[in-house]
Amino acid sequence: MEFDVLVDVRLRGGIADPAGATIERALPALGFDGVSGVSVGKTVRFTITAVDVGEATTLAEDLCASFLTNPVIEDASVSVSPVGDSA
Amino acid sequence: MEFDVLVDVRLRGGIADPAGATIERALPALGFDGVSGVSVGKTVRFTITAVDVGEATTLAEDLCASFLTNPVIEDASVSVSPVGDSA
């Protein structure tokens, strides 16, 4: 059975986010006021083959911890849904 | 009033995704089989001040189209929720 996986990766609190800080600093000069707390993260989407949603989640979390994220500075949340459902 | 905004940016279909392709190619050698269709995107989260959710959404979509994404190659989805709700 196939599952759609969405991994949402964010920097942990307290870790410097230069991309977010640059966006935030630039916005007032570009005419956008009232924007604060900008943070930039990444997403990884893929399809995984597994017998059930539990196995798919375990595989996806393994993948995350091993290669997709740096657990020292990043937090990841994993969502798994059967292919066809909106992810 | 303040709103949490989450902008989810993905490459449009048909646009080359070298980061995703590299991950996908590497996984079998690393012991993960059955993973396909890897794509990498980015997220931008921020807090915006606006009178209501409609104005916040309009501002966030303007921001997206102007600076946060490249509409030629990227699709963005914007979610807005009052500060305090889970985003």
Coordinates of N, CA and C in Angstrom, one line a residue:
Chain A
M1 N 0.8 -1.2 0.0 CA 0.0 0.0 0.0 C 0.9 1.2 0.0
E2 N 0.4 2.3 -0.7 CA 1.2 3.5 -0.8 C 0.7 4.6 0.1
F3 N 1.6 5.4 0.7 CA 1.2 6.5 1.5 C 1.9 7.8 1.1
D4 N 1.2 8.9 1.1 CA 1.8 10.2 0.9 C 2.3 10.7 2.3
V5 N 3.6 11.1 2.2 CA 4.2 11.6 3.5 C 4.6 13.1 3.3
L6 N 4.3 13.9 4.3 CA 4.7 15.3 4.3 C 5.5 15.5 5.6
V7 N 6.8 15.9 5.4 CA 7.6 16.2 6.5 C 7.8 17.7 6.6
D8 N 7.5 18.3 7.7 CA 7.6 19.7 7.8 C 8.7 20.0 8.8
V9 N 9.7 20.7 8.3 CA 10.9 20.9 9.1 C 11.1 22.3 9.5
R10 N 11.2 22.6 10.8 CA 11.4 24.0 11.3 C 12.6 24.1 12.2
L11 N 13.2 25.2 12.2 CA 14.4 25.4 13.1 C 13.8 25.4 14.5
R12 N 14.6 24.8 15.5 CA 14.2 24.9 16.9 C 14.2 26.3 17.4
G13 N 13.4 26.6 18.4 CA 13.5 27.9 19.0 C 14.9 28.2 19.5
G14 N 15.3 29.5 19.3 CA 16.6 29.9 19.7 C 17.7 29.7 18.7
I15 N 17.4 29.0 17.7 CA 18.4 28.8 16.6 C 18.3 30.0 15.6
A16 N 19.4 30.6 15.3 CA 19.4 31.7 14.4 C 18.8 31.4 13.0
D17 N 17.9 32.2 12.5 CA 17.2 32.0 11.2 C 17.6 33.2 10.3
P18 N 18.7 33.2 9.7 CA 19.1 34.3 8.9 C 18.2 34.6 7.7
A19 N 17.6 33.6 7.1 CA 16.7 33.8 6.0 C 15.5 34.6 6.5
G20 N 14.9 34.1 7.6 CA 13.8 34.8 8.1 C 14.1 36.2 8.6
A21 N 15.2 36.4 9.2 CA 15.6 37.7 9.7 C 15.8 38.7 8.5
T22 N 16.3 38.2 7.4 CA 16.5 39.0 6.2 C 15.2 39.5 5.6
I23 N 14.3 38.5 5.5 CA 12.9 38.9 5.0 C 12.3 39.9 5.9
E24 N 12.3 39.7 7.2 CA 11.7 40.6 8.1 C 12.3 42.0 8.0
R25 N 13.6 42.1 7.9 CA 14.2 43.4 7.8 C 13.9 44.1 6.5
A26 N 13.7 43.3 5.5 CA 13.5 44.0 4.2 C 12.0 44.5 4.0
L27 N 11.1 43.9 4.7 CA 9.7 44.1 4.4 C 9.2 45.6 4.5
P28 N 9.6 46.3 5.7 CA 9.1 47.7 5.8 C 9.5 48.5 4.6
A29 N 10.8 48.4 4.1 CA 11.2 49.2 3.0 C 10.4 48.9 1.7
L30 N 9.8 47.7 1.7 CA 9.1 47.2 0.5 C 7.6 47.5 0.6
G31 N 7.2 48.2 1.7 CA 5.9 48.6 1.8 C 5.0 47.7 2.7
F32 N 5.6 46.7 3.3 CA 4.7 45.8 4.1 C 5.1 46.0 5.6
D33 N 4.2 46.7 6.3 CA 4.4 46.9 7.8 C 3.6 45.8 8.5
G34 N 3.9 45.7 9.8 CA 3.1 44.8 10.7 C 3.4 43.4 10.5
V35 N 4.6 43.0 9.9 CA 4.9 41.6 9.8 C 6.1 41.4 10.8
S36 N 5.9 40.3 11.6 CA 7.0 40.0 12.6 C 7.1 38.5 12.7
G37 N 8.2 38.1 13.4 CA 8.4 36.7 13.7 C 8.5 35.8 12.5
V38 N 9.2 36.3 11.5 CA 9.4 35.5 10.2 C 10.3 34.4 10.4
S39 N 9.9 33.2 10.1 CA 10.8 32.0 10.1 C 10.6 31.2 8.9
V40 N 11.7 30.7 8.4 CA 11.7 29.9 7.1 C 12.0 28.4 7.4
G41 N 11.3 27.6 6.9 CA 11.5 26.1 7.1 C 11.5 25.4 5.7
K42 N 11.5 24.1 5.8 CA 11.4 23.3 4.5 C 10.4 22.2 4.7
T43 N 10.0 21.7 3.5 CA 9.1 20.6 3.5 C 9.7 19.5 2.6
V44 N 9.5 18.3 2.9 CA 9.8 17.2 2.0 C 8.6 16.3 1.9
R45 N 8.1 16.2 0.6 CA 7.0 15.3 0.3 C 7.5 14.1 -0.4
F46 N 6.9 12.9 -0.1 CA 7.3 11.7 -0.9 C 6.2 10.7 -0.7
T47 N 6.3 9.6 -1.5 CA 5.4 8.5 -1.5 C 6.2 7.3 -1.0
I48 N 5.6 6.5 -0.1 CA 6.3 5.4 0.5 C 5.4 4.2 0.5
T49 N 6.1 3.0 0.3 CA 5.3 1.8 0.2 C 5.5 1.1 1.6
A50 N 4.4 0.7 2.2 CA 4.4 0.1 3.5 C 3.1 -0.7 3.6
V51 N 3.1 -1.7 4.6 CA 1.9 -2.5 4.8 C 0.7 -1.7 5.4
D52 N 1.0 -0.8 6.4 CA 0.0 0.0 7.0 C 0.5 1.3 7.4
V53 N -0.4 2.2 7.9 CA 0.0 3.5 8.2 C 1.0 3.6 9.3
G54 N 1.0 2.6 10.2 CA 2.0 2.6 11.3 C 3.4 2.3 10.8
E55 N 3.5 1.4 9.9 CA 4.8 1.1 9.3 C 5.3 2.3 8.5
A56 N 4.4 2.9 7.8 CA 4.8 4.1 6.9 C 5.3 5.2 7.8
T57 N 4.6 5.4 9.0 CA 5.0 6.5 9.9 C 6.4 6.2 10.5
T58 N 6.6 4.9 10.9 CA 7.9 4.6 11.5 C 9.0 4.8 10.5
L59 N 8.8 4.3 9.2 CA 9.8 4.5 8.2 C 10.1 6.0 7.9
A60 N 9.0 6.8 7.9 CA 9.2 8.2 7.6 C 9.9 8.9 8.7
E61 N 9.6 8.5 9.9 CA 10.3 9.1 11.1 C 11.8 8.7 11.1
D62 N 12.1 7.5 10.8 CA 13.5 7.0 10.7 C 14.2 7.8 9.6
L63 N 13.6 8.0 8.5 CA 14.2 8.8 7.4 C 14.5 10.2 7.8
C64 N 13.5 10.8 8.5 CA 13.7 12.1 9.0 C 14.9 12.3 9.9
A65 N 14.9 11.4 10.9 CA 16.0 11.5 11.9 C 17.3 11.2 11.3
S66 N 17.3 10.3 10.3 CA 18.6 9.9 9.7 C 19.2 10.9 8.7
F67 N 18.3 11.4 7.8 CA 18.8 12.1 6.7 C 18.2 13.4 6.4
L68 N 16.9 13.5 6.7 CA 16.2 14.7 6.2 C 16.3 15.9 7.1
T69 N 16.6 15.7 8.3 CA 16.7 16.8 9.2 C 18.0 16.7 10.0
N70 N 18.4 17.8 10.6 CA 19.4 17.8 11.6 C 18.8 18.0 13.0
P71 N 18.6 16.9 13.7 CA 17.9 17.0 15.0 C 18.5 17.9 16.0
V72 N 19.7 18.3 15.8 CA 20.4 19.2 16.8 C 19.7 20.6 16.7
I73 N 19.4 21.0 15.4 CA 18.9 22.4 15.3 C 17.5 22.4 14.7
E74 N 16.9 21.2 14.3 CA 15.6 21.3 13.6 C 14.6 20.3 14.3
D75 N 13.4 20.7 14.2 CA 12.2 19.9 14.6 C 11.5 19.5 13.4
A76 N 11.0 18.3 13.3 CA 10.2 17.8 12.2 C 8.9 17.3 12.6
S77 N 7.8 17.6 11.8 CA 6.6 16.9 12.1 C 6.2 16.1 10.8
V78 N 5.8 14.9 11.0 CA 5.6 13.9 9.9 C 4.1 13.7 9.8
S79 N 3.5 13.9 8.6 CA 2.1 13.5 8.4 C 2.0 12.4 7.3
V80 N 1.3 11.4 7.6 CA 1.2 10.3 6.6 C -0.3 10.1 6.3
S81 N -0.6 10.0 5.0 CA -2.0 9.7 4.6 C -2.0 8.7 3.4
P82 N -3.0 7.9 3.3 CA -3.0 7.0 2.1 C -3.0 7.8 0.9
V83 N -2.4 7.3 -0.2 CA -2.3 8.0 -1.5 C -3.8 8.2 -1.9
G84 N -4.1 9.4 -2.4 CA -5.4 9.7 -2.8 C -6.1 10.7 -1.9
D85 N -5.9 10.5 -0.6 CA -6.4 11.5 0.3 C -5.6 12.8 0.1
S86 N -6.1 14.0 0.4 CA -5.3 15.2 0.3 C -4.3 15.2 1.4
A87 N -3.1 15.5 1.1 CA -2.0 15.5 2.1 C -1.6 17.0 2.5
Chain B
M1 N -5.5 43.4 15.3 CA -5.5 42.0 15.6 C -4.4 41.2 14.9
E2 N -3.9 40.2 15.6 CA -2.7 39.5 15.0 C -3.1 38.1 14.5
F3 N -2.5 37.8 13.4 CA -2.7 36.5 12.7 C -1.4 35.8 12.4
D4 N -1.5 34.5 12.7 CA -0.4 33.6 12.3 C -0.6 33.2 10.8
V5 N 0.5 33.4 10.0 CA 0.4 33.0 8.6 C 1.4 31.9 8.3
L6 N 1.0 30.9 7.6 CA 1.9 29.9 7.1 C 1.8 29.8 5.6
V7 N 2.9 30.1 4.9 CA 3.0 30.0 3.5 C 3.7 28.7 3.1
D8 N 3.1 27.9 2.3 CA 3.7 26.6 1.9 C 4.0 26.7 0.4
V9 N 5.3 26.7 0.1 CA 5.7 26.9 -1.3 C 6.2 25.6 -1.9
R10 N 5.7 25.2 -3.0 CA 6.1 24.0 -3.7 C 6.5 24.3 -5.2
L11 N 7.4 23.6 -5.7 CA 7.7 23.8 -7.1 C 6.4 23.3 -8.0
R12 N 6.2 24.0 -9.0 CA 5.1 23.6 -9.9 C 5.4 22.2 -10.6
G13 N 4.4 21.5 -11.0 CA 4.6 20.3 -11.7 C 5.5 20.5 -12.9
G14 N 6.4 19.6 -13.2 CA 7.2 19.7 -14.4 C 8.5 20.5 -14.2
I15 N 8.6 21.3 -13.1 CA 9.8 22.0 -12.9 C 10.8 21.1 -12.2
A16 N 12.1 21.1 -12.7 CA 13.1 20.2 -12.1 C 13.3 20.5 -10.6
D17 N 13.4 19.4 -9.9 CA 13.6 19.5 -8.4 C 14.9 18.7 -8.1
P18 N 16.0 19.4 -8.2 CA 17.3 18.7 -8.0 C 17.5 18.2 -6.6
A19 N 17.0 18.9 -5.6 CA 17.2 18.5 -4.2 C 16.4 17.2 -4.0
G20 N 15.1 17.2 -4.5 CA 14.3 16.0 -4.3 C 14.9 14.8 -5.1
A21 N 15.4 15.1 -6.3 CA 15.9 14.0 -7.1 C 17.2 13.4 -6.4
T22 N 18.0 14.2 -5.8 CA 19.2 13.8 -5.1 C 18.8 12.9 -3.9
I23 N 17.8 13.3 -3.1 CA 17.4 12.5 -2.0 C 16.9 11.2 -2.5
E24 N 16.0 11.2 -3.5 CA 15.4 10.0 -4.0 C 16.5 9.0 -4.5
R25 N 17.5 9.5 -5.2 CA 18.6 8.6 -5.7 C 19.4 8.1 -4.6
A26 N 19.6 8.8 -3.5 CA 20.5 8.4 -2.4 C 19.8 7.3 -1.5
L27 N 18.5 7.3 -1.4 CA 17.9 6.5 -0.4 C 18.1 5.0 -0.5
P28 N 18.0 4.4 -1.7 CA 18.2 2.9 -1.7 C 19.6 2.5 -1.2
A29 N 20.6 3.2 -1.5 CA 22.0 2.9 -1.0 C 22.0 3.1 0.5
L30 N 21.1 3.9 1.1 CA 21.2 4.1 2.5 C 20.2 3.2 3.3
G31 N 19.6 2.2 2.5 CA 18.8 1.2 3.2 C 17.3 1.5 3.2
F32 N 16.8 2.6 2.5 CA 15.4 2.9 2.4 C 14.9 2.6 1.0
D33 N 14.1 1.6 0.9 CA 13.5 1.3 -0.4 C 12.1 1.7 -0.4
G34 N 11.5 1.8 -1.5 CA 10.0 2.0 -1.6 C 9.7 3.5 -1.4
V35 N 10.6 4.4 -1.6 CA 10.3 5.8 -1.5 C 10.4 6.4 -2.9
S36 N 9.4 7.1 -3.3 CA 9.4 7.7 -4.7 C 8.7 9.1 -4.6
G37 N 8.9 9.8 -5.7 CA 8.2 11.1 -5.8 C 8.6 12.1 -4.8
V38 N 10.0 12.1 -4.5 CA 10.4 13.1 -3.5 C 10.4 14.5 -4.0
S39 N 9.8 15.4 -3.3 CA 9.9 16.8 -3.7 C 10.2 17.7 -2.5
V40 N 11.0 18.7 -2.7 CA 11.4 19.6 -1.6 C 10.8 20.9 -1.8
G41 N 10.2 21.5 -0.7 CA 9.6 22.8 -0.8 C 10.0 23.6 0.4
K42 N 9.5 24.8 0.5 CA 9.8 25.6 1.7 C 8.6 26.2 2.3
T43 N 8.7 26.6 3.6 CA 7.6 27.2 4.3 C 8.1 28.5 4.9
V44 N 7.2 29.5 4.9 CA 7.5 30.8 5.6 C 6.4 31.0 6.6
R45 N 6.8 31.2 7.8 CA 5.8 31.5 8.9 C 6.0 32.9 9.4
F46 N 5.0 33.6 9.6 CA 5.1 34.9 10.3 C 3.8 35.3 10.9
T47 N 3.9 36.5 11.7 CA 2.8 37.0 12.3 C 2.5 38.4 11.6
I48 N 1.2 38.6 11.4 CA 0.8 39.8 10.6 C -0.3 40.6 11.4
T49 N -0.2 41.9 11.4 CA -1.3 42.7 12.0 C -2.3 43.1 11.0
A50 N -3.5 42.9 11.2 CA -4.6 43.3 10.3 C -5.9 43.4 11.0
V51 N -6.9 44.0 10.4 CA -8.2 44.2 11.1 C -9.0 42.9 11.2
D52 N -8.9 42.1 10.1 CA -9.7 40.9 10.2 C -8.9 39.8 9.3
V53 N -9.5 38.6 9.3 CA -8.8 37.5 8.6 C -8.8 37.8 7.1
G54 N -9.7 38.5 6.5 CA -9.7 38.8 5.1 C -8.6 39.7 4.7
E55 N -8.4 40.8 5.5 CA -7.3 41.7 5.2 C -5.9 40.9 5.4
A56 N -5.8 40.1 6.5 CA -4.6 39.4 6.7 C -4.3 38.5 5.5
T57 N -5.3 37.8 5.0 CA -5.1 36.9 3.9 C -4.7 37.6 2.6
T58 N -5.3 38.8 2.4 CA -4.9 39.6 1.2 C -3.5 40.1 1.3
L59 N -3.1 40.6 2.5 CA -1.7 41.0 2.7 C -0.8 39.9 2.5
A60 N -1.1 38.7 3.1 CA -0.2 37.6 3.0 C 0.0 37.1 1.5
E61 N -1.1 37.1 0.8 CA -1.1 36.7 -0.6 C -0.3 37.7 -1.5
D62 N -0.4 39.0 -1.2 CA 0.4 40.0 -1.8 C 1.9 39.8 -1.6
L63 N 2.2 39.6 -0.3 CA 3.6 39.3 0.1 C 4.2 38.1 -0.7
C64 N 3.4 37.1 -0.7 CA 3.7 35.8 -1.5 C 4.1 36.1 -2.9
A65 N 3.1 36.8 -3.6 CA 3.3 37.0 -5.0 C 4.4 37.9 -5.3
S66 N 4.7 38.9 -4.4 CA 5.7 39.9 -4.6 C 7.1 39.4 -4.3
F67 N 7.3 38.8 -3.1 CA 8.6 38.5 -2.6 C 8.9 37.1 -2.2
L68 N 7.9 36.4 -1.7 CA 8.3 35.1 -1.0 C 8.4 34.0 -2.0
T69 N 7.7 34.1 -3.2 CA 7.8 33.0 -4.1 C 8.1 33.6 -5.5
N70 N 8.5 32.7 -6.4 CA 8.6 33.0 -7.8 C 7.5 32.3 -8.5
P71 N 6.4 33.1 -8.8 CA 5.2 32.5 -9.4 C 5.4 31.8 -10.7
V72 N 6.5 32.0 -11.4 CA 6.8 31.3 -12.6 C 7.0 29.8 -12.4
I73 N 7.7 29.5 -11.3 CA 8.1 28.1 -11.1 C 7.5 27.5 -9.8
E74 N 6.9 28.4 -9.0 CA 6.4 27.9 -7.7 C 4.9 28.2 -7.5
D75 N 4.3 27.3 -6.7 CA 2.9 27.5 -6.2 C 2.9 27.7 -4.8
A76 N 2.1 28.6 -4.3 CA 2.1 28.8 -2.8 C 0.7 28.6 -2.3
S77 N 0.5 28.0 -1.1 CA -0.8 28.1 -0.4 C -0.6 28.8 0.9
V78 N -1.5 29.7 1.2 CA -1.5 30.5 2.4 C -2.5 30.1 3.4
S79 N -2.1 29.9 4.6 CA -3.1 29.6 5.7 C -3.0 30.7 6.7
V80 N -4.1 31.3 7.1 CA -4.1 32.3 8.1 C -5.0 31.9 9.3
S81 N -4.5 32.1 10.5 CA -5.3 31.8 11.7 C -5.0 32.8 12.8
P82 N -6.0 33.2 13.6 CA -5.8 34.1 14.7 C -4.7 33.6 15.6
V83 N -3.8 34.5 16.1 CA -2.7 34.1 17.0 C -3.3 33.3 18.1
G84 N -2.7 32.2 18.5 CA -3.2 31.4 19.6 C -3.8 30.1 19.1
D85 N -4.5 30.1 18.0 CA -4.9 28.9 17.4 C -3.7 28.1 16.9
S86 N -3.8 26.8 16.8 CA -2.7 26.1 16.2 C -2.6 26.4 14.7
A87 N -1.4 26.6 14.2 CA -1.2 26.9 12.8 C -0.6 25.8 12.1

